[in-house]
């Protein structure tokens, strides 16, 4: 039995499919299937079976899942205890990853006396809990997820979503959060009764704004970050008030994740989130890594 096999099992169980587990781990589907098959042979049980809505745990698989998750947690702690510098793995929904994750990490690292290697990854809302639960990330920036009793979700910044552009609202231009049913962007599109045929998805919110400036449609924007040359467009559902949250495990949080969680509630972090476009030195620039799973 290996950690690779356990990691594959836990993610397939949490996400419900081999395909989504492979994407979350940034490996091929055959690699996940092989790891899962090896674990099944070793333990003499299927562990997971196909169901109408994905993969279902067998009785043995249900007993194994919490133990495997704990083993992965201990393995992560063991690696952290011997590796230098300390690693801080932040995951964030698209807009936060695009605009504030790197400036926040840069400010936090500069103010810390510890040797820290920090990185940010872009994820969809539904991916945040399994990535935190399985210790594949330390802290998440995004919507409120405190309905999960194993997670602690604290508000860090209040803002709003607005519509901007130079043309009437016939085509809506969004960043990848427009494909995430649990995102604020999708909530707003539903309230506006915008159909999929009326929506175009761009790799970043900045790209969507550029398309709006070219007259390709109306873009959604975070109110305090929108481009000044894009006029505000009134809609029945905007502005939509939203709140960014920092989410960690309720228990067994890594010390560095707890330090970053405290930092993002400070006035200094609030200033960074209000005006994150000051940039970072080239030596400290780390582009967000996209690990978002698309259905």
mmCIF file of C-alpha atoms in Angstrom:
data_model
loop_
_atom_site.group_PDB
_atom_site.id
_atom_site.type_symbol
_atom_site.label_atom_id
_atom_site.label_comp_id
_atom_site.label_asym_id
_atom_site.label_seq_id
_atom_site.Cartn_x
_atom_site.Cartn_y
_atom_site.Cartn_z
ATOM 1 C CA UNK A 1 0.000 0.000 0.000
ATOM 2 C CA UNK A 2 1.407 3.384 -0.993
ATOM 3 C CA UNK A 3 0.476 7.018 -0.401
ATOM 4 C CA UNK A 4 -0.079 7.372 -4.147
ATOM 5 C CA UNK A 5 -2.697 4.612 -4.042
ATOM 6 C CA UNK A 6 -4.404 6.106 -0.995
ATOM 7 C CA UNK A 7 -4.406 9.580 -2.527
ATOM 8 C CA UNK A 8 -6.034 8.255 -5.696
ATOM 9 C CA UNK A 9 -8.652 6.371 -3.681
ATOM 10 C CA UNK A 10 -9.528 9.340 -1.476
ATOM 11 C CA UNK A 11 -9.911 11.772 -4.369
ATOM 12 C CA UNK A 12 -11.985 9.378 -6.486
ATOM 13 C CA UNK A 13 -14.213 8.837 -3.448
ATOM 14 C CA UNK A 14 -14.517 12.570 -2.734
ATOM 15 C CA UNK A 15 -14.959 13.778 -6.323
ATOM 16 C CA UNK A 16 -16.941 10.844 -7.633
ATOM 17 C CA UNK A 17 -14.940 9.990 -10.745
ATOM 18 C CA UNK A 18 -11.514 8.884 -11.928
ATOM 19 C CA UNK A 19 -11.458 11.681 -14.502
ATOM 20 C CA UNK A 20 -11.935 14.440 -11.943
ATOM 21 C CA UNK A 21 -9.432 12.886 -9.540
ATOM 22 C CA UNK A 22 -6.846 12.725 -12.342
ATOM 23 C CA UNK A 23 -7.356 16.382 -13.163
ATOM 24 C CA UNK A 24 -7.081 17.421 -9.523
ATOM 25 C CA UNK A 25 -3.812 15.474 -9.215
ATOM 26 C CA UNK A 26 -2.523 16.675 -12.616
ATOM 27 C CA UNK A 27 -1.920 13.073 -13.764
ATOM 28 C CA UNK A 28 -3.460 10.837 -16.423
ATOM 29 C CA UNK A 29 -6.641 8.863 -15.877
ATOM 30 C CA UNK A 30 -4.783 5.535 -16.421
ATOM 31 C CA UNK A 31 -2.371 6.503 -13.630
ATOM 32 C CA UNK A 32 -5.268 6.975 -11.194
ATOM 33 C CA UNK A 33 -6.956 3.760 -12.372
ATOM 34 C CA UNK A 34 -3.730 1.780 -11.948
ATOM 35 C CA UNK A 35 -3.160 3.141 -8.434
ATOM 36 C CA UNK A 36 -6.755 2.327 -7.485
ATOM 37 C CA UNK A 37 -6.510 -1.187 -8.991
ATOM 38 C CA UNK A 38 -3.300 -1.879 -7.062
ATOM 39 C CA UNK A 39 -4.954 -0.822 -3.796
ATOM 40 C CA UNK A 40 -7.990 -2.997 -4.556
ATOM 41 C CA UNK A 41 -5.761 -6.025 -5.185
ATOM 42 C CA UNK A 42 -3.752 -5.401 -2.040
ATOM 43 C CA UNK A 43 -6.832 -5.088 0.187
ATOM 44 C CA UNK A 44 -8.994 -7.650 -1.622
ATOM 45 C CA UNK A 45 -12.020 -5.391 -1.968
ATOM 46 C CA UNK A 46 -13.414 -3.215 -4.826
ATOM 47 C CA UNK A 47 -13.572 -0.226 -2.407
ATOM 48 C CA UNK A 48 -15.513 1.790 -5.022
ATOM 49 C CA UNK A 49 -18.226 0.709 -7.437
ATOM 50 C CA UNK A 50 -19.948 2.539 -10.266
ATOM 51 C CA UNK A 51 -23.293 4.144 -9.426
ATOM 52 C CA UNK A 52 -25.760 6.219 -11.416
ATOM 53 C CA UNK A 53 -24.307 9.471 -10.054
ATOM 54 C CA UNK A 54 -20.611 8.537 -10.009
ATOM 55 C CA UNK A 55 -18.625 6.211 -7.760
ATOM 56 C CA UNK A 56 -20.072 4.684 -4.576
ATOM 57 C CA UNK A 57 -18.080 3.344 -1.625
ATOM 58 C CA UNK A 58 -18.384 -0.286 -0.600
ATOM 59 C CA UNK A 59 -18.703 -1.012 3.127
ATOM 60 C CA UNK A 60 -14.964 -1.635 3.305
ATOM 61 C CA UNK A 61 -14.280 1.512 1.277
ATOM 62 C CA UNK A 62 -16.394 3.587 3.683
ATOM 63 C CA UNK A 63 -14.360 2.244 6.614
ATOM 64 C CA UNK A 64 -11.089 2.905 4.793
ATOM 65 C CA UNK A 65 -11.860 6.484 3.692
ATOM 66 C CA UNK A 66 -11.394 8.328 7.038
ATOM 67 C CA UNK A 67 -8.307 6.238 7.859
ATOM 68 C CA UNK A 68 -6.755 6.931 4.435
ATOM 69 C CA UNK A 69 -7.483 10.658 4.793
ATOM 70 C CA UNK A 70 -5.771 10.664 8.190
ATOM 71 C CA UNK A 71 -2.751 8.808 6.793
ATOM 72 C CA UNK A 72 -2.414 11.396 4.008
ATOM 73 C CA UNK A 73 -2.669 14.166 6.599
ATOM 74 C CA UNK A 74 0.111 12.640 8.677
ATOM 75 C CA UNK A 75 2.247 12.138 5.572
ATOM 76 C CA UNK A 76 1.782 15.796 4.637
ATOM 77 C CA UNK A 77 2.793 16.869 8.134
ATOM 78 C CA UNK A 78 5.843 14.611 7.994
ATOM 79 C CA UNK A 79 6.987 16.151 4.719
ATOM 80 C CA UNK A 80 6.390 19.667 6.017
ATOM 81 C CA UNK A 81 8.424 18.970 9.160
ATOM 82 C CA UNK A 82 11.600 18.144 7.222
ATOM 83 C CA UNK A 83 11.336 20.411 4.188
ATOM 84 C CA UNK A 84 12.772 23.904 4.058
ATOM 85 C CA UNK A 85 11.578 26.445 3.208
ATOM 86 C CA UNK A 86 8.086 26.082 4.599
ATOM 87 C CA UNK A 87 5.447 25.703 1.904
ATOM 88 C CA UNK A 88 2.144 27.563 1.821
ATOM 89 C CA UNK A 89 -0.332 26.236 -0.749
ATOM 90 C CA UNK A 90 -3.168 28.651 -1.434
ATOM 91 C CA UNK A 91 -6.127 27.821 -3.658
ATOM 92 C CA UNK A 92 -8.495 30.497 -4.915
ATOM 93 C CA UNK A 93 -11.502 30.949 -7.156
ATOM 94 C CA UNK A 94 -10.685 32.569 -10.527
ATOM 95 C CA UNK A 95 -11.072 36.293 -9.763
ATOM 96 C CA UNK A 96 -9.168 36.075 -6.492
ATOM 97 C CA UNK A 97 -6.421 34.019 -8.130
ATOM 98 C CA UNK A 98 -6.190 36.570 -10.945
ATOM 99 C CA UNK A 99 -6.152 39.756 -8.894
ATOM 100 C CA UNK A 100 -5.312 39.297 -5.222
ATOM 101 C CA UNK A 101 -3.718 35.908 -4.434
ATOM 102 C CA UNK A 102 -0.182 36.765 -5.567
ATOM 103 C CA UNK A 103 -0.136 40.312 -4.100
ATOM 104 C CA UNK A 104 -1.394 38.933 -0.772
ATOM 105 C CA UNK A 105 1.180 36.133 -0.761
ATOM 106 C CA UNK A 106 3.965 38.552 -1.680
ATOM 107 C CA UNK A 107 3.019 40.957 1.115
ATOM 108 C CA UNK A 108 2.733 38.097 3.622
ATOM 109 C CA UNK A 109 6.109 36.601 2.698
ATOM 110 C CA UNK A 110 7.848 39.994 2.845
ATOM 111 C CA UNK A 111 6.512 40.655 6.341
ATOM 112 C CA UNK A 112 7.352 37.214 7.702
ATOM 113 C CA UNK A 113 10.616 36.314 9.389
ATOM 114 C CA UNK A 114 10.196 32.727 8.184
ATOM 115 C CA UNK A 115 11.578 31.233 4.990
ATOM 116 C CA UNK A 116 8.455 30.597 2.938
ATOM 117 C CA UNK A 117 7.759 29.193 -0.524
ATOM 118 C CA UNK A 118 4.194 30.191 -1.414
ATOM 119 C CA UNK A 119 2.103 29.340 -4.464
ATOM 120 C CA UNK A 120 -1.462 29.899 -5.630
ATOM 121 C CA UNK A 121 -3.710 27.652 -7.711
ATOM 122 C CA UNK A 122 -7.024 28.378 -9.408
ATOM 123 C CA UNK A 123 -9.910 26.072 -8.497
ATOM 124 C CA UNK A 124 -13.671 25.783 -8.809
ATOM 125 C CA UNK A 125 -15.759 26.164 -5.652
ATOM 126 C CA UNK A 126 -16.709 22.475 -5.459
ATOM 127 C CA UNK A 127 -13.046 21.436 -5.490
ATOM 128 C CA UNK A 128 -12.090 23.447 -2.405
ATOM 129 C CA UNK A 129 -13.427 21.065 0.320
ATOM 130 C CA UNK A 130 -11.786 17.853 -0.989
ATOM 131 C CA UNK A 131 -8.479 19.640 -1.605
ATOM 132 C CA UNK A 132 -8.464 21.011 1.957
ATOM 133 C CA UNK A 133 -9.754 17.800 3.548
ATOM 134 C CA UNK A 134 -7.067 15.743 1.814
ATOM 135 C CA UNK A 135 -4.293 18.215 2.617
ATOM 136 C CA UNK A 136 -3.573 19.018 -1.006
ATOM 137 C CA UNK A 137 -3.976 22.713 -0.119
ATOM 138 C CA UNK A 138 -3.538 24.702 3.100
ATOM 139 C CA UNK A 139 -5.973 27.592 2.768
ATOM 140 C CA UNK A 140 -8.620 28.715 0.258
ATOM 141 C CA UNK A 141 -9.738 32.173 -0.821
ATOM 142 C CA UNK A 142 -13.280 32.237 -2.173
ATOM 143 C CA UNK A 143 -16.938 32.020 -1.097
ATOM 144 C CA UNK A 144 -18.298 30.956 2.287
ATOM 145 C CA UNK A 145 -17.938 27.208 2.898
ATOM 146 C CA UNK A 146 -18.651 27.091 6.619
ATOM 147 C CA UNK A 147 -21.677 24.816 6.143
ATOM 148 C CA UNK A 148 -19.101 22.026 6.227
ATOM 149 C CA UNK A 149 -18.433 21.493 9.978
ATOM 150 C CA UNK A 150 -14.880 20.357 9.222
ATOM 151 C CA UNK A 151 -14.050 23.724 7.639
ATOM 152 C CA UNK A 152 -13.589 27.174 9.142
ATOM 153 C CA UNK A 153 -14.640 29.963 6.766
ATOM 154 C CA UNK A 154 -14.027 33.593 7.785
ATOM 155 C CA UNK A 155 -15.018 36.787 5.933
ATOM 156 C CA UNK A 156 -12.078 38.879 4.767
ATOM 157 C CA UNK A 157 -13.417 41.385 2.210
ATOM 158 C CA UNK A 158 -16.809 42.665 1.054
ATOM 159 C CA UNK A 159 -17.369 43.910 -2.474
ATOM 160 C CA UNK A 160 -19.943 43.536 -5.261
ATOM 161 C CA UNK A 161 -20.383 42.260 -8.803
ATOM 162 C CA UNK A 162 -21.476 44.738 -11.466
ATOM 163 C CA UNK A 163 -22.077 44.719 -15.229
ATOM 164 C CA UNK A 164 -19.855 46.822 -17.493
ATOM 165 C CA UNK A 165 -19.476 47.328 -21.225
ATOM 166 C CA UNK A 166 -20.153 49.524 -24.205
ATOM 167 C CA UNK A 167 -23.042 47.604 -25.795
ATOM 168 C CA UNK A 168 -26.529 46.432 -24.766
ATOM 169 C CA UNK A 169 -26.656 43.231 -22.708
ATOM 170 C CA UNK A 170 -27.176 40.576 -25.390
ATOM 171 C CA UNK A 171 -23.950 38.581 -24.924
ATOM 172 C CA UNK A 172 -22.427 38.108 -21.474
ATOM 173 C CA UNK A 173 -18.646 37.805 -21.135
ATOM 174 C CA UNK A 174 -17.342 35.993 -18.055
ATOM 175 C CA UNK A 175 -14.204 34.423 -16.590
ATOM 176 C CA UNK A 176 -14.089 30.654 -15.797
ATOM 177 C CA UNK A 177 -16.243 31.176 -12.701
ATOM 178 C CA UNK A 178 -19.167 31.454 -15.126
ATOM 179 C CA UNK A 179 -18.975 27.664 -15.554
ATOM 180 C CA UNK A 180 -18.934 27.041 -11.789
ATOM 181 C CA UNK A 181 -22.556 26.568 -10.626
ATOM 182 C CA UNK A 182 -21.651 27.557 -7.041
ATOM 183 C CA UNK A 183 -19.875 30.805 -7.908
ATOM 184 C CA UNK A 184 -21.238 34.311 -7.397
ATOM 185 C CA UNK A 185 -20.930 34.840 -11.151
ATOM 186 C CA UNK A 186 -23.245 31.912 -11.885
ATOM 187 C CA UNK A 187 -25.646 33.123 -9.186
ATOM 188 C CA UNK A 188 -25.847 36.503 -10.893
ATOM 189 C CA UNK A 189 -26.316 34.979 -14.360
ATOM 190 C CA UNK A 190 -29.175 32.848 -13.037
ATOM 191 C CA UNK A 191 -30.855 35.881 -11.500
ATOM 192 C CA UNK A 192 -30.558 37.665 -14.827
ATOM 193 C CA UNK A 193 -31.947 34.560 -16.589
ATOM 194 C CA UNK A 194 -28.940 34.474 -18.911
ATOM 195 C CA UNK A 195 -28.784 31.268 -20.955
ATOM 196 C CA UNK A 196 -25.690 29.307 -21.929
ATOM 197 C CA UNK A 197 -26.097 30.455 -25.543
ATOM 198 C CA UNK A 198 -25.869 34.055 -24.358
ATOM 199 C CA UNK A 199 -22.604 33.481 -22.494
ATOM 200 C CA UNK A 200 -18.977 33.475 -23.616
ATOM 201 C CA UNK A 201 -16.240 32.301 -21.260
ATOM 202 C CA UNK A 202 -12.748 33.839 -21.265
ATOM 203 C CA UNK A 203 -9.607 32.557 -19.511
ATOM 204 C CA UNK A 204 -9.481 35.603 -17.209
ATOM 205 C CA UNK A 205 -11.704 38.457 -16.143
ATOM 206 C CA UNK A 206 -9.209 40.865 -17.727
ATOM 207 C CA UNK A 207 -9.703 39.131 -21.080
ATOM 208 C CA UNK A 208 -13.484 39.412 -20.693
ATOM 209 C CA UNK A 209 -13.139 43.142 -19.995
ATOM 210 C CA UNK A 210 -11.004 43.599 -23.111
ATOM 211 C CA UNK A 211 -13.673 41.868 -25.191
ATOM 212 C CA UNK A 212 -16.317 44.126 -23.641
ATOM 213 C CA UNK A 213 -14.227 47.179 -24.519
ATOM 214 C CA UNK A 214 -14.133 45.909 -28.121
ATOM 215 C CA UNK A 215 -17.940 45.829 -28.173
ATOM 216 C CA UNK A 216 -18.337 42.038 -28.033
ATOM 217 C CA UNK A 217 -20.815 42.129 -25.148
ATOM 218 C CA UNK A 218 -21.291 42.937 -21.484
ATOM 219 C CA UNK A 219 -18.821 41.721 -18.859
ATOM 220 C CA UNK A 220 -19.231 41.122 -15.165
ATOM 221 C CA UNK A 221 -16.720 42.825 -12.922
ATOM 222 C CA UNK A 222 -15.681 43.118 -9.293
ATOM 223 C CA UNK A 223 -16.792 46.655 -8.519
ATOM 224 C CA UNK A 224 -13.573 48.035 -6.994
ATOM 225 C CA UNK A 225 -11.338 46.392 -9.626
ATOM 226 C CA UNK A 226 -13.173 47.194 -12.877
ATOM 227 C CA UNK A 227 -11.510 49.036 -15.747
ATOM 228 C CA UNK A 228 -12.253 52.736 -15.592
ATOM 229 C CA UNK A 229 -12.960 53.015 -19.311
ATOM 230 C CA UNK A 230 -15.839 50.527 -19.161
ATOM 231 C CA UNK A 231 -19.158 52.220 -18.349
ATOM 232 C CA UNK A 232 -21.451 50.760 -15.742
ATOM 233 C CA UNK A 233 -24.542 48.999 -17.133
ATOM 234 C CA UNK A 234 -27.647 48.848 -14.955
ATOM 235 C CA UNK A 235 -29.387 45.469 -14.559
ATOM 236 C CA UNK A 236 -32.188 44.230 -12.265
ATOM 237 C CA UNK A 237 -29.721 42.043 -10.323
ATOM 238 C CA UNK A 238 -26.687 44.312 -9.951
ATOM 239 C CA UNK A 239 -24.862 45.262 -7.918
ATOM 240 C CA UNK A 240 -24.719 41.834 -6.299
ATOM 241 C CA UNK A 241 -23.088 42.050 -2.873
ATOM 242 C CA UNK A 242 -20.488 39.334 -2.295
ATOM 243 C CA UNK A 243 -17.975 38.505 0.412
ATOM 244 C CA UNK A 244 -14.583 36.838 0.034
ATOM 245 C CA UNK A 245 -13.704 34.287 2.695
ATOM 246 C CA UNK A 246 -10.566 32.540 3.882
ATOM 247 C CA UNK A 247 -11.276 28.848 4.496
ATOM 248 C CA UNK A 248 -9.111 26.338 6.337
ATOM 249 C CA UNK A 249 -9.644 23.069 8.147
ATOM 250 C CA UNK A 250 -11.392 23.658 11.461
ATOM 251 C CA UNK A 251 -8.818 21.433 13.174
ATOM 252 C CA UNK A 252 -5.245 20.407 12.410
ATOM 253 C CA UNK A 253 -4.473 23.556 10.445
ATOM 254 C CA UNK A 254 -0.810 23.895 9.436
ATOM 255 C CA UNK A 255 0.864 26.627 11.469
ATOM 256 C CA UNK A 256 1.788 28.591 8.344
ATOM 257 C CA UNK A 257 -1.792 28.465 7.030
ATOM 258 C CA UNK A 258 -3.011 29.810 10.377
ATOM 259 C CA UNK A 259 -0.478 32.648 10.190
ATOM 260 C CA UNK A 260 -1.655 33.550 6.679
ATOM 261 C CA UNK A 261 -5.298 33.338 7.794
ATOM 262 C CA UNK A 262 -4.570 35.869 10.544
ATOM 263 C CA UNK A 263 -2.708 38.096 8.089
ATOM 264 C CA UNK A 264 -5.572 38.323 5.564
ATOM 265 C CA UNK A 265 -7.787 39.864 8.267
ATOM 266 C CA UNK A 266 -5.345 42.724 8.957
ATOM 267 C CA UNK A 267 -5.628 46.322 7.680
ATOM 268 C CA UNK A 268 -2.509 45.768 5.572
ATOM 269 C CA UNK A 269 -4.130 42.830 3.741
ATOM 270 C CA UNK A 270 -7.331 44.852 3.350
ATOM 271 C CA UNK A 271 -5.321 47.551 1.589
ATOM 272 C CA UNK A 272 -3.763 44.970 -0.739
ATOM 273 C CA UNK A 273 -7.194 43.585 -1.644
ATOM 274 C CA UNK A 274 -8.520 47.081 -2.314
ATOM 275 C CA UNK A 275 -5.590 47.993 -4.581
ATOM 276 C CA UNK A 276 -3.853 44.768 -5.665
ATOM 277 C CA UNK A 277 -2.551 46.071 -8.993
ATOM 278 C CA UNK A 278 0.778 47.356 -7.670
ATOM 279 C CA UNK A 279 2.526 44.222 -8.965
ATOM 280 C CA UNK A 280 5.346 42.188 -7.448
ATOM 281 C CA UNK A 281 9.077 42.033 -8.211
ATOM 282 C CA UNK A 282 9.981 39.559 -11.003
ATOM 283 C CA UNK A 283 11.936 37.381 -8.572
ATOM 284 C CA UNK A 284 8.816 36.838 -6.488
ATOM 285 C CA UNK A 285 6.235 36.531 -9.270
ATOM 286 C CA UNK A 286 4.429 33.180 -9.316
ATOM 287 C CA UNK A 287 1.613 32.798 -11.866
ATOM 288 C CA UNK A 288 -1.416 30.946 -10.505
ATOM 289 C CA UNK A 289 -1.504 27.269 -11.439
ATOM 290 C CA UNK A 290 -4.859 26.209 -12.887
ATOM 291 C CA UNK A 291 -6.085 22.915 -11.470
ATOM 292 C CA UNK A 292 -9.768 23.595 -12.007
ATOM 293 C CA UNK A 293 -11.891 20.540 -12.864
ATOM 294 C CA UNK A 294 -14.430 21.055 -15.615
ATOM 295 C CA UNK A 295 -17.440 18.796 -15.993
#
